[in-house]
mmCIF file of C-alpha atoms and ligand atoms in Angstrom:
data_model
loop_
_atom_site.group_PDB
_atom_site.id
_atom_site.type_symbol
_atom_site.label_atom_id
_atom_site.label_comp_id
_atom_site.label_asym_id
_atom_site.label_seq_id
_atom_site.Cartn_x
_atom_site.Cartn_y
_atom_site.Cartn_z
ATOM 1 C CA UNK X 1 0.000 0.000 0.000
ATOM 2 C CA UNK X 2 2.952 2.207 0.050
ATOM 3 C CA UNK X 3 6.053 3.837 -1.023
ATOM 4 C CA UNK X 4 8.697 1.387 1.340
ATOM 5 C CA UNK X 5 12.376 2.274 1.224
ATOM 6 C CA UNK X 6 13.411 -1.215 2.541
ATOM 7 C CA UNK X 7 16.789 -1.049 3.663
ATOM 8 C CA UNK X 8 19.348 -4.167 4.408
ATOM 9 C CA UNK X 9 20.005 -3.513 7.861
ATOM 10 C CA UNK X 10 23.684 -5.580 7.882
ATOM 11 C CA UNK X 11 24.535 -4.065 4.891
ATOM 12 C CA UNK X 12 24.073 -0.722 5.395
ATOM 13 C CA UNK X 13 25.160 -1.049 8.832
ATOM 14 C CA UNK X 14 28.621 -2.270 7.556
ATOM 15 C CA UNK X 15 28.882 0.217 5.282
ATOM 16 C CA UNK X 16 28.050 2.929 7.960
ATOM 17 C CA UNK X 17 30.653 1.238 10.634
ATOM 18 C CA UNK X 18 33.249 1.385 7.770
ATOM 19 C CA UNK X 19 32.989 5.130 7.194
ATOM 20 C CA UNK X 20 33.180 6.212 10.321
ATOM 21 C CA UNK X 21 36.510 4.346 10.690
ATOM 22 C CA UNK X 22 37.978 5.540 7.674
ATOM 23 C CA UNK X 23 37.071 8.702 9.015
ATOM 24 C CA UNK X 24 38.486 9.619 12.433
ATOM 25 C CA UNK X 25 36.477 12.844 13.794
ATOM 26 C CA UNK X 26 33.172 11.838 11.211
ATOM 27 C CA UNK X 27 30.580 14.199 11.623
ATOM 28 C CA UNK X 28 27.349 12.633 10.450
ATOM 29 C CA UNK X 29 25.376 15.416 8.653
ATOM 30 C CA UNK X 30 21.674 14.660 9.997
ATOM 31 C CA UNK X 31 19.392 17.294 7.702
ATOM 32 C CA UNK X 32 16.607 18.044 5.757
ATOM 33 C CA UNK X 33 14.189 15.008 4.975
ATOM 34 C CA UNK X 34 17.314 12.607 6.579
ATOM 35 C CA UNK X 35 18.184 11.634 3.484
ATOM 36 C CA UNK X 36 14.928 9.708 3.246
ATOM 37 C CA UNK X 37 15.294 8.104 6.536
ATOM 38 C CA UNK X 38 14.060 10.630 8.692
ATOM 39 C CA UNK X 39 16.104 12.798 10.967
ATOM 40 C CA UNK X 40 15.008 10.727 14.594
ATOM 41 C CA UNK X 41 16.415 7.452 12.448
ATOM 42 C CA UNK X 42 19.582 8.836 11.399
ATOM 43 C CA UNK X 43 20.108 10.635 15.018
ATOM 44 C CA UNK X 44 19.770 7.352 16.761
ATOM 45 C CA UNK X 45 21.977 5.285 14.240
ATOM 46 C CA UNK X 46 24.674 8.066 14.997
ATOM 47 C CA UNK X 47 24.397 7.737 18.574
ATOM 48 C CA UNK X 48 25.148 3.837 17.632
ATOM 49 C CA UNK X 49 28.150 5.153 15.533
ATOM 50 C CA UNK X 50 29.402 6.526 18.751
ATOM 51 C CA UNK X 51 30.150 9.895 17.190
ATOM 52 C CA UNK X 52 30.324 13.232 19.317
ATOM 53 C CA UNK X 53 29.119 15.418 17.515
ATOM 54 C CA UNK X 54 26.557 15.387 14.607
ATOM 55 C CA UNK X 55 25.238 18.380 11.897
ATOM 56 C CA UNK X 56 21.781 19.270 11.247
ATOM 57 C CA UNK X 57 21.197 22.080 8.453
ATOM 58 C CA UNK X 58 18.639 24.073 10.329
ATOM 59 C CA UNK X 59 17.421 25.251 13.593
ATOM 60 C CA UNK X 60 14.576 24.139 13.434
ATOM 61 C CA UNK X 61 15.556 20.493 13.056
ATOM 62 C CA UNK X 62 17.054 20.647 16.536
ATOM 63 C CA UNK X 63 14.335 19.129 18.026
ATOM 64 C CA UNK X 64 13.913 16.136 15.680
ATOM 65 C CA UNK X 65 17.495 14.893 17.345
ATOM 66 C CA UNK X 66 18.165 16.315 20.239
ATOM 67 C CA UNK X 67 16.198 13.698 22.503
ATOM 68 C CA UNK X 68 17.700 10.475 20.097
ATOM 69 C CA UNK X 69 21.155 11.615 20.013
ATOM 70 C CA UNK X 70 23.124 13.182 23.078
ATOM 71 C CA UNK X 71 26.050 14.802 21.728
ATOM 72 C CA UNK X 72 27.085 17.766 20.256
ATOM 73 C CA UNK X 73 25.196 19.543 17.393
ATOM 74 C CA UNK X 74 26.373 21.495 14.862
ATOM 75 C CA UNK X 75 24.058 24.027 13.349
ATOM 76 C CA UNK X 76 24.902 24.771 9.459
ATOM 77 C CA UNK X 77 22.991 27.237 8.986
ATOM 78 C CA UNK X 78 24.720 30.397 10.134
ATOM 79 C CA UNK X 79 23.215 32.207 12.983
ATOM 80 C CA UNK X 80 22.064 35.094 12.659
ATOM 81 C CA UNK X 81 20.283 37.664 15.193
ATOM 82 C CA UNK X 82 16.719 37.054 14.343
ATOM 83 C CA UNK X 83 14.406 33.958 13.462
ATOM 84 C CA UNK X 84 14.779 30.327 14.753
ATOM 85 C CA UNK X 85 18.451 30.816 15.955
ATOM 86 C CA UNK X 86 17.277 33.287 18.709
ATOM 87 C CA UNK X 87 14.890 30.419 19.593
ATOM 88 C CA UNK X 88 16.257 27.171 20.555
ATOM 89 C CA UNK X 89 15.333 25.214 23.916
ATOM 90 C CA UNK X 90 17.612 26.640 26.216
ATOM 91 C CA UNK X 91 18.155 22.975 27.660
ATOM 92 C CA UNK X 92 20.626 22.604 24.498
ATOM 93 C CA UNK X 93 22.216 25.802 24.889
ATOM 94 C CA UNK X 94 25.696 23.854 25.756
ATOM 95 C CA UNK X 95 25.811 21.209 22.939
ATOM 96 C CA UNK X 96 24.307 23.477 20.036
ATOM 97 C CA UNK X 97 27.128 24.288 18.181
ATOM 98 C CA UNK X 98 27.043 27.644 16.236
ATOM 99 C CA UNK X 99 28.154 28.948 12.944
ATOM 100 C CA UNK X 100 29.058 31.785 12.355
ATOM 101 C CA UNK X 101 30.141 33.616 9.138
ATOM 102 C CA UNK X 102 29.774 37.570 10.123
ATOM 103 C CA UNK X 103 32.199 39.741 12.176
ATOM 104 C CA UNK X 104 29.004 41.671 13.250
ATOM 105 C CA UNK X 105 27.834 37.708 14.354
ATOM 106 C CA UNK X 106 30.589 37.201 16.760
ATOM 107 C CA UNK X 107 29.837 40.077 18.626
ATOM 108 C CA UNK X 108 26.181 39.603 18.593
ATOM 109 C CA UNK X 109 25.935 35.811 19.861
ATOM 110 C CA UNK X 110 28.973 36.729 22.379
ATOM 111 C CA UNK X 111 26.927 39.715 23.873
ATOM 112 C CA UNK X 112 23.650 37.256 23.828
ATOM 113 C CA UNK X 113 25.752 34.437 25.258
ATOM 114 C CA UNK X 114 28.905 34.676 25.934
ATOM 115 C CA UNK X 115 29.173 31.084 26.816
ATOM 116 C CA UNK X 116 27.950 30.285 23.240
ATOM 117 C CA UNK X 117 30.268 27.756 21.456
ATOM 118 C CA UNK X 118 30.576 28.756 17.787
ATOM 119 C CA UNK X 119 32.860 27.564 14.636
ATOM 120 C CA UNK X 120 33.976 30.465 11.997
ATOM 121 C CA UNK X 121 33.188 29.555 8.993
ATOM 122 C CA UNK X 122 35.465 30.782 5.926
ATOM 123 C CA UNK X 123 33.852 31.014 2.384
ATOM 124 C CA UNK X 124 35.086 29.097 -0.177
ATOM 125 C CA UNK X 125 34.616 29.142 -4.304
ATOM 126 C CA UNK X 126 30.719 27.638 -3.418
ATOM 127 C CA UNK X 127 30.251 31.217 -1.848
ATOM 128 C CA UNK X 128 27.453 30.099 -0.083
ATOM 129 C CA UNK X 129 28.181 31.679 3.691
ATOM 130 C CA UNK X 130 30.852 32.568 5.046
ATOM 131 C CA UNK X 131 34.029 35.120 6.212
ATOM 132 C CA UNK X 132 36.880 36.631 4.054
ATOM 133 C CA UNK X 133 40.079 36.479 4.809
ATOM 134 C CA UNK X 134 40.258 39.761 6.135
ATOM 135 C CA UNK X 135 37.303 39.283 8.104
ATOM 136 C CA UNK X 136 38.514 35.939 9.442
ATOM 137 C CA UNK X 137 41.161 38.349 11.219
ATOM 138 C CA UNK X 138 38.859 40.531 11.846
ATOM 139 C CA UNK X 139 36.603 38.386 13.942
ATOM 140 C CA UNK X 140 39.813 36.913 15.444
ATOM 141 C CA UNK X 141 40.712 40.566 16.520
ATOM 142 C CA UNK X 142 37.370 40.764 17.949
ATOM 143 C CA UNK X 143 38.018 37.292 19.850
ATOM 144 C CA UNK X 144 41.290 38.203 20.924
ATOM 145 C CA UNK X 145 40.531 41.686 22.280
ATOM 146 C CA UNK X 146 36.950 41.562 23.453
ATOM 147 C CA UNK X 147 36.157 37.570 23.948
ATOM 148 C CA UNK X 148 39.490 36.153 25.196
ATOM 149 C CA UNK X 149 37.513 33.066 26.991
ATOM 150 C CA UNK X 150 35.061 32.688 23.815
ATOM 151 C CA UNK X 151 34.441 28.507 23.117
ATOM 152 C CA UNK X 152 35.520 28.693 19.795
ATOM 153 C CA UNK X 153 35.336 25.323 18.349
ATOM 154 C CA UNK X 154 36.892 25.150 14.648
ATOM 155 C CA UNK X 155 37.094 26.606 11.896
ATOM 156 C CA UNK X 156 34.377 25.597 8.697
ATOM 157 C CA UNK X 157 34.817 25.367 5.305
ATOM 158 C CA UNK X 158 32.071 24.128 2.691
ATOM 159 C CA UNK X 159 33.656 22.829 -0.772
ATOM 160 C CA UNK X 160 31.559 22.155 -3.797
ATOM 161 C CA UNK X 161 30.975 18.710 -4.663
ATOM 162 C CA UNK X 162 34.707 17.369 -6.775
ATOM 163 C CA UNK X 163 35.240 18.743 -9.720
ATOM 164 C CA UNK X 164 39.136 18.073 -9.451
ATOM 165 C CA UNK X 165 40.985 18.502 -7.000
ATOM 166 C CA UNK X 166 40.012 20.635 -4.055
ATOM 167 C CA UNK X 167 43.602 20.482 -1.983
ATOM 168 C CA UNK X 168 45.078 24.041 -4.078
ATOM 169 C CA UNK X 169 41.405 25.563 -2.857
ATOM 170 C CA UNK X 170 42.004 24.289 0.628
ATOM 171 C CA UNK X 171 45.579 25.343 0.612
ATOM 172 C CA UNK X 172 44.853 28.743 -0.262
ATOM 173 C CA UNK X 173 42.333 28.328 2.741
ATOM 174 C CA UNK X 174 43.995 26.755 5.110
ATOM 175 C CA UNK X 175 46.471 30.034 4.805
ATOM 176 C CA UNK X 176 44.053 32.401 6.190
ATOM 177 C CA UNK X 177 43.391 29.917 8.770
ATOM 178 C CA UNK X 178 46.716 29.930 9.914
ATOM 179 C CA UNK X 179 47.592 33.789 9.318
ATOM 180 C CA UNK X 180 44.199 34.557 11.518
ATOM 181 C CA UNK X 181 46.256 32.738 14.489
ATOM 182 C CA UNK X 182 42.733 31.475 16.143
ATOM 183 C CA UNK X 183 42.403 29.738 19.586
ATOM 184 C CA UNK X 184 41.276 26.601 17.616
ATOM 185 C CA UNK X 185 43.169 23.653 15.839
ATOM 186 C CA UNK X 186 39.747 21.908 14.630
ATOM 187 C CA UNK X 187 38.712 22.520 11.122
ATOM 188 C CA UNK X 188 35.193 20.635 9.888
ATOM 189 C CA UNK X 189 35.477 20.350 5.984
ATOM 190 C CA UNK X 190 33.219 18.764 3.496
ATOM 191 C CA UNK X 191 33.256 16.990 0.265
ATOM 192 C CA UNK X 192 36.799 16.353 0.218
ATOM 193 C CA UNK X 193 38.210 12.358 -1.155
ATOM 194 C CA UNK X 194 39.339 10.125 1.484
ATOM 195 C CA UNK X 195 42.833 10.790 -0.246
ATOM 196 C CA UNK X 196 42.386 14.634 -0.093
ATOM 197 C CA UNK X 197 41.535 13.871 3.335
ATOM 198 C CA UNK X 198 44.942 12.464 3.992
ATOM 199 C CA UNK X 199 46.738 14.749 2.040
ATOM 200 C CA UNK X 200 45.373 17.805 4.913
ATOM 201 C CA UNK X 201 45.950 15.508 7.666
ATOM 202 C CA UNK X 202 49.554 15.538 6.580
ATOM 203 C CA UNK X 203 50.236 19.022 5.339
ATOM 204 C CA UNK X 204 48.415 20.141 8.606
ATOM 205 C CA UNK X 205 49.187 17.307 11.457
ATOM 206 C CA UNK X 206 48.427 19.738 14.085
ATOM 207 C CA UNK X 207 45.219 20.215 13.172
ATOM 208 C CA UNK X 208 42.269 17.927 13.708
ATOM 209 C CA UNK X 209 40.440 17.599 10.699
ATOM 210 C CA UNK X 210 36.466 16.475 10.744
ATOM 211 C CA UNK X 211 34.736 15.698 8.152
ATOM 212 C CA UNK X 212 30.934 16.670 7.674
ATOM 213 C CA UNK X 213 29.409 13.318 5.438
ATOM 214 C CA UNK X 214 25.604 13.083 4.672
ATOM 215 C CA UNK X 215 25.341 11.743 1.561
ATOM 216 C CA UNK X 216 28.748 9.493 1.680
ATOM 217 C CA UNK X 217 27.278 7.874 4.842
ATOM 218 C CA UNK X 218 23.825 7.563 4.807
ATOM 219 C CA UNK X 219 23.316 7.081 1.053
ATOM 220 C CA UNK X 220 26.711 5.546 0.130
ATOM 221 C CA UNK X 221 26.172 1.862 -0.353
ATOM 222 C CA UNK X 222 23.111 2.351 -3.001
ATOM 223 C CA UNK X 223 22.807 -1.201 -3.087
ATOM 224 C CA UNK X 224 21.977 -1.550 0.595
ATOM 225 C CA UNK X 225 18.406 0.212 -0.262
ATOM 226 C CA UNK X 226 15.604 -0.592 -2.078
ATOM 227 C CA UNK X 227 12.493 1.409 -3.223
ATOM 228 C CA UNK X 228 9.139 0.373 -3.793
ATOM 229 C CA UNK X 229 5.422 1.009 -4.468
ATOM 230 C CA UNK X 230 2.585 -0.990 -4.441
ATOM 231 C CA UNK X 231 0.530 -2.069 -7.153
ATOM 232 C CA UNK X 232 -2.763 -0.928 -6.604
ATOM 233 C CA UNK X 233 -4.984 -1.416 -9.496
ATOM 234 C CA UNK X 234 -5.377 -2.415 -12.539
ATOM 235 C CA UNK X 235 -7.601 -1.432 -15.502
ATOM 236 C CA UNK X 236 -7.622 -3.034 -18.915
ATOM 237 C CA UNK X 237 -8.490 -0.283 -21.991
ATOM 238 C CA UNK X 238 -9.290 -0.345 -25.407
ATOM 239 C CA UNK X 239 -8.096 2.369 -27.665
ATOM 240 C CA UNK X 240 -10.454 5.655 -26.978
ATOM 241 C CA UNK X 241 -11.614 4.809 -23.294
ATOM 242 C CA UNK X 242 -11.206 7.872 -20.945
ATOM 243 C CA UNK X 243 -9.633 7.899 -17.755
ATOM 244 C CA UNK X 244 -7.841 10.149 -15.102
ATOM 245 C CA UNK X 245 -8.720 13.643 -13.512
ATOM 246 C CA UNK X 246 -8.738 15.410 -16.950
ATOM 247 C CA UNK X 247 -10.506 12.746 -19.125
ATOM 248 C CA UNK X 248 -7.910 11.785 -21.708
ATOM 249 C CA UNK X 249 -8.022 8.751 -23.810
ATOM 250 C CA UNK X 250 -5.964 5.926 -24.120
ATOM 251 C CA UNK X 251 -4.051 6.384 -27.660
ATOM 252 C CA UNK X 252 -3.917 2.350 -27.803
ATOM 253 C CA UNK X 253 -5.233 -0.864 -26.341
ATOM 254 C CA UNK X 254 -3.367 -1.549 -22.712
ATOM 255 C CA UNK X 255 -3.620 -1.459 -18.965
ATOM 256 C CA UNK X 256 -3.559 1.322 -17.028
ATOM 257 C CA UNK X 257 -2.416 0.514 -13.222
ATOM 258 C CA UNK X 258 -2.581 2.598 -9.947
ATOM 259 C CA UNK X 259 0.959 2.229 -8.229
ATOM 260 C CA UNK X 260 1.470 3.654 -4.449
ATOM 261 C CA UNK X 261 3.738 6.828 -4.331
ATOM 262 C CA UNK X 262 2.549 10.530 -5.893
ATOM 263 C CA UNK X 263 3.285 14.054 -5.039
ATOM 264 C CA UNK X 264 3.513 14.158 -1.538
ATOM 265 C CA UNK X 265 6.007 12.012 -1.647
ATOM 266 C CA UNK X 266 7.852 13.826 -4.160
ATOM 267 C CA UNK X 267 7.345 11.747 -6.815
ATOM 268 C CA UNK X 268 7.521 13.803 -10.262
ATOM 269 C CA UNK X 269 7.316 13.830 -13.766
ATOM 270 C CA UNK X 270 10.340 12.763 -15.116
ATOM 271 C CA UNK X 271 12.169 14.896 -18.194
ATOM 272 C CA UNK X 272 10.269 13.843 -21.572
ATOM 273 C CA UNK X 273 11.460 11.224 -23.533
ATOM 274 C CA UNK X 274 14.157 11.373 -25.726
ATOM 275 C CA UNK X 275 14.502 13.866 -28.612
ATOM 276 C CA UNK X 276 11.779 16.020 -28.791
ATOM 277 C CA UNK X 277 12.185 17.735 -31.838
ATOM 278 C CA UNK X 278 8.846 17.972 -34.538
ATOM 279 C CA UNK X 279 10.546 15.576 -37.019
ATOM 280 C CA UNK X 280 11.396 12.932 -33.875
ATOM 281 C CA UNK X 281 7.836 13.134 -32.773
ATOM 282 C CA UNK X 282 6.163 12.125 -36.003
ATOM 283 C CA UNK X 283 8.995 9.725 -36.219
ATOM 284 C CA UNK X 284 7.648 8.496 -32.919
ATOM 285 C CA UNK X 285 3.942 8.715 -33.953
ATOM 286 C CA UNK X 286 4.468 6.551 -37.212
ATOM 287 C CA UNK X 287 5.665 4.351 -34.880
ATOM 288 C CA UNK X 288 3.292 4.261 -32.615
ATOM 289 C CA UNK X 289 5.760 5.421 -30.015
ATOM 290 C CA UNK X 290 3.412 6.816 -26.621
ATOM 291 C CA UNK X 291 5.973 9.789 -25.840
ATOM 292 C CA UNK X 292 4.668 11.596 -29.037
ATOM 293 C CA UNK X 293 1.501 11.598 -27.772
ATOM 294 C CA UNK X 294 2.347 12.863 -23.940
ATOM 295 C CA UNK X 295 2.715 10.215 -22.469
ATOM 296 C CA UNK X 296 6.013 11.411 -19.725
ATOM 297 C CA UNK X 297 8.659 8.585 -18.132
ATOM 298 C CA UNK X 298 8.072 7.706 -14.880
ATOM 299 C CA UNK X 299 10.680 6.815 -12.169
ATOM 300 C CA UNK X 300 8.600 3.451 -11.664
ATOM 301 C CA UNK X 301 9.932 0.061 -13.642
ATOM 302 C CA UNK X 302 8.639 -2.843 -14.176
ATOM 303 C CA UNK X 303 10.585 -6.099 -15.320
ATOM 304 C CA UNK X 304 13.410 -3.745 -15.324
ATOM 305 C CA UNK X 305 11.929 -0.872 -17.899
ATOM 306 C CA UNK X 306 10.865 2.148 -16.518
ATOM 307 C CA UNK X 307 7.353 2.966 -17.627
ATOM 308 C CA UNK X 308 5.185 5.813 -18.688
ATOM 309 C CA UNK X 309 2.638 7.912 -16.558
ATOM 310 C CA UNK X 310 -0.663 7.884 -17.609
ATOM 311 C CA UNK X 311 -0.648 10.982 -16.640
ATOM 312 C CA UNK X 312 1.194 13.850 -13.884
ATOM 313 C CA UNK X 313 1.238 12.208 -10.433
ATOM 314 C CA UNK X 314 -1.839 12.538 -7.997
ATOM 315 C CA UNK X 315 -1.064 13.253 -4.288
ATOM 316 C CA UNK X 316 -0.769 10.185 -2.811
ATOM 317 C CA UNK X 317 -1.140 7.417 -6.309
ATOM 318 C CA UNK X 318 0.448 7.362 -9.631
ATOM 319 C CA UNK X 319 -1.328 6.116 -12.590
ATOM 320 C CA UNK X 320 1.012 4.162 -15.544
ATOM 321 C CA UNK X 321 0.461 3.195 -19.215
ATOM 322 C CA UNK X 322 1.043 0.013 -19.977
ATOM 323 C CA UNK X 323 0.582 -0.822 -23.831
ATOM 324 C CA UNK X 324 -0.184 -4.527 -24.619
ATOM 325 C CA UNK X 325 3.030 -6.859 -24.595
ATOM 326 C CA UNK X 326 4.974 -6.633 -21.451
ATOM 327 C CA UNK X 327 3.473 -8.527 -18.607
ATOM 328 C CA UNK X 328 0.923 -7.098 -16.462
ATOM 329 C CA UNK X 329 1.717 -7.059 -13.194
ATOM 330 C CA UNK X 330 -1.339 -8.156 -10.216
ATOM 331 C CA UNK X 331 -2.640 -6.095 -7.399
ATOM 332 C CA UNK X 332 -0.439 -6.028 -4.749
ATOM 333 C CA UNK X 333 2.910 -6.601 -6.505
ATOM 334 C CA UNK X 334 5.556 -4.382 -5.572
ATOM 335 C CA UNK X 335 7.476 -2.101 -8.413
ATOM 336 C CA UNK X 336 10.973 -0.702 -7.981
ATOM 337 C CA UNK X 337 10.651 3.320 -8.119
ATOM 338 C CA UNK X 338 14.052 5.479 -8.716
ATOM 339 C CA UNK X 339 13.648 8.396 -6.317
ATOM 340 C CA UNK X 340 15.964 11.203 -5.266
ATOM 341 C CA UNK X 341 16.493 10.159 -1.689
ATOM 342 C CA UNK X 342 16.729 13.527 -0.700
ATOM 343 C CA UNK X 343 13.369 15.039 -1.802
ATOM 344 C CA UNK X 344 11.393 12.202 -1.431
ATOM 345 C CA UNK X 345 9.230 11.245 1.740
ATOM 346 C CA UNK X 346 8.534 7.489 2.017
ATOM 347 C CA UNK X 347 5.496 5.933 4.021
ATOM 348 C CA UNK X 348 7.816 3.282 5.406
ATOM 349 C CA UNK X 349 11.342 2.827 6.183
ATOM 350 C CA UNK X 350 11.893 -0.868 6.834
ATOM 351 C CA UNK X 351 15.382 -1.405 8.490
ATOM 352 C CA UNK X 352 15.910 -5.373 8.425
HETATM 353 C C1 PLP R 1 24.700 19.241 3.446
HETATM 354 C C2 PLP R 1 26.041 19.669 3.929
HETATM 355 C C3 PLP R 1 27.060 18.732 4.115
HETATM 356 C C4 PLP R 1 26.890 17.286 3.751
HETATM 357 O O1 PLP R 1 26.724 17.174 2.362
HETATM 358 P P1 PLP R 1 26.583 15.739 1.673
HETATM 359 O O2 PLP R 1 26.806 16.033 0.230
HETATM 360 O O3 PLP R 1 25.218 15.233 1.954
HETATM 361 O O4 PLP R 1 27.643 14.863 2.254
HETATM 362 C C5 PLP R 1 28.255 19.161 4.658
HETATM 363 N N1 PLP R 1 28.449 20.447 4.990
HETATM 364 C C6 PLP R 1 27.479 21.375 4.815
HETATM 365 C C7 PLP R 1 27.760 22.795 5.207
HETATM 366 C C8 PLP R 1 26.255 21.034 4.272
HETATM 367 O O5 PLP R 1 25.319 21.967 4.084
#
């Protein structure tokens, strides 16, 4: 009846074991939809991990961990003085971790808290958030002068995802870091190869370097996970019969079934087809080919194809085309659907 991801529970819990000891000082990132697990799920499993410290992306995800995980937690998103940051349970005031990526932010938390504990971050080519070099010595000016006991805890940077090598990036980086002489040897990076990894361990051996994974952990070992949907229905059509929300007919003889998973699960239209050119289409048509006539991929397969919508996803169903030939599957068969872990919410998570 639903959209399962079923997941092989020694499998993925190998997989998870062997990251986090390739990767001394792992910092499980523990955000957004949790990577199709849910947040409380991935809190607990890094709790098992036996981690310190873990990452959410927002404030306001806070309190989907902070009861299933005990540790530390990192706040991406920098704070700022307004909104959700201003508002967490004061319970967690010592393990939230801050970020910061303003000079005028330092001073703000500090004079709000001066017990906060807070990394810098440092922008980097994603120029997403961060300080400049200048105003990494700025804010350690600020620290030095007006905040000599401030908990300063590291020192962030955020690479884009490898497109070469990141180490002359992080080099140039890691310069600032240095020249801004902070009270801090910890420096939480992302995206970078276990090899770049090593690389910075030994160009910078007194630092400790910790590495923020989501995607590498949760999602790495694809073959550990499986999606599915449930057959719901099935309708056999002739040529011309109507169906669906906005009446259409079926351009040929075939089934049409009702498969679990829609929009609210983030289940989408797919791009069209193919080449979609005027000459491809009647090329298509002659052939009797259903994309000329609409007809949109799905992510759902059966017997290994992926088939066609019917039409766009409903909220909470799907409806598929299935012309005469392959075989049909029955009521209650489950289908494999390709998803986008990340923007896809599942009925069921099934941990074996
Ligand atoms: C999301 C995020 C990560 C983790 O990214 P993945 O690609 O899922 O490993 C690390 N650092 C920051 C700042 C992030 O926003």
């Amino acid at each position: 009846m639903s959209l399962t991801l079923t997941v092989d529970g020694d499998r993925w819990r190998a997989h998870l074991r062997a990251v986090a000891e390739s990767n001394p000082g792992l910092t499980p990132v523990v955000k957004g939809n949790g990577y199709g697990f849910t947040l409380g799920r991935l809190a607990r499993k890094a709790a098992w991990l036996g981690v310190d410290t873990i990452a959410v992306g927002t404030y306001d995800e806070l309190p989907h961990v902070s009861s299933r995980f005990d540790g530390d937690l990192l706040v991406l998103t920098p704070w700022r003085p307004f909104g959700a940051a201003l508002e967490t349970d004061p319970a967690l005031a010592d393990r939230i971790v801050h970020t910061l990526g303003r000079v005028s932010d330092v001073s703000d938390l500090l004079a709000r808290q001066p017990d906060a504990r807070f990394v810098l971050e440092r922008t980097t080519s994603m120029l997403r958030h961060g300080l400049s070099a200048r105003d990494l010595w700025a804010a350690s000016r600020v620290l030095h002068d007006q905040h000599p006991g401030a908990r300063v805890e590291g020192i962030a940077l955020h690479l884009p995802l490898a497109q070469g090598s990141h180490l002359s990036e992080v080099g140039r980086l890691m310069n600032d870091v240095v020249a801004a002489e902070l009270p801090t040897r910890t420096i939480w990076v992302s995206h970078l190869t276990d090899a770049e990894l090593a690389q910075l361990r030994a160009s910078y051996a007194d630092y400790d370097i910790r590495p923020r994974i989501g995607t590498g952990l949760w999602l790495g070992d694809r073959a550990a996970l499986r999606v599915t949907a449930t057959v719901l229905d099935v309708h056999e059509v002739e040529r011309g019969d109507a169906f669906g929300y906005r009446g259409r007919t079926a351009p040929k003889s075939g089934h049409l079934l009702i498969v679990s998973g829609g929009t609210a699960h983030g289940i989408g239209l797919e791009a069209p087809t193919g080449d979609q050119s005027i000459k491809a289409r009647a090329a298509t048509l002659a052939r009797g080919g259903l994309d000329a006539v609409g007809f949109v991929r799905s992510p759902f397969s059966i017997d290994g194809k992926q088939r066609l919508f019917a039409e766009p996803p409903h909220m909470q169903a799907s409806m598929l085309f299935l012309p005469h030939g392959p075989r049909v599957p029955e009521v209650g068969e489950q289908v494999d659907v390709r998803v986008r872990y990340t923007a896809t919410a599942f009925d069921r998570v099934v941990v074996s």
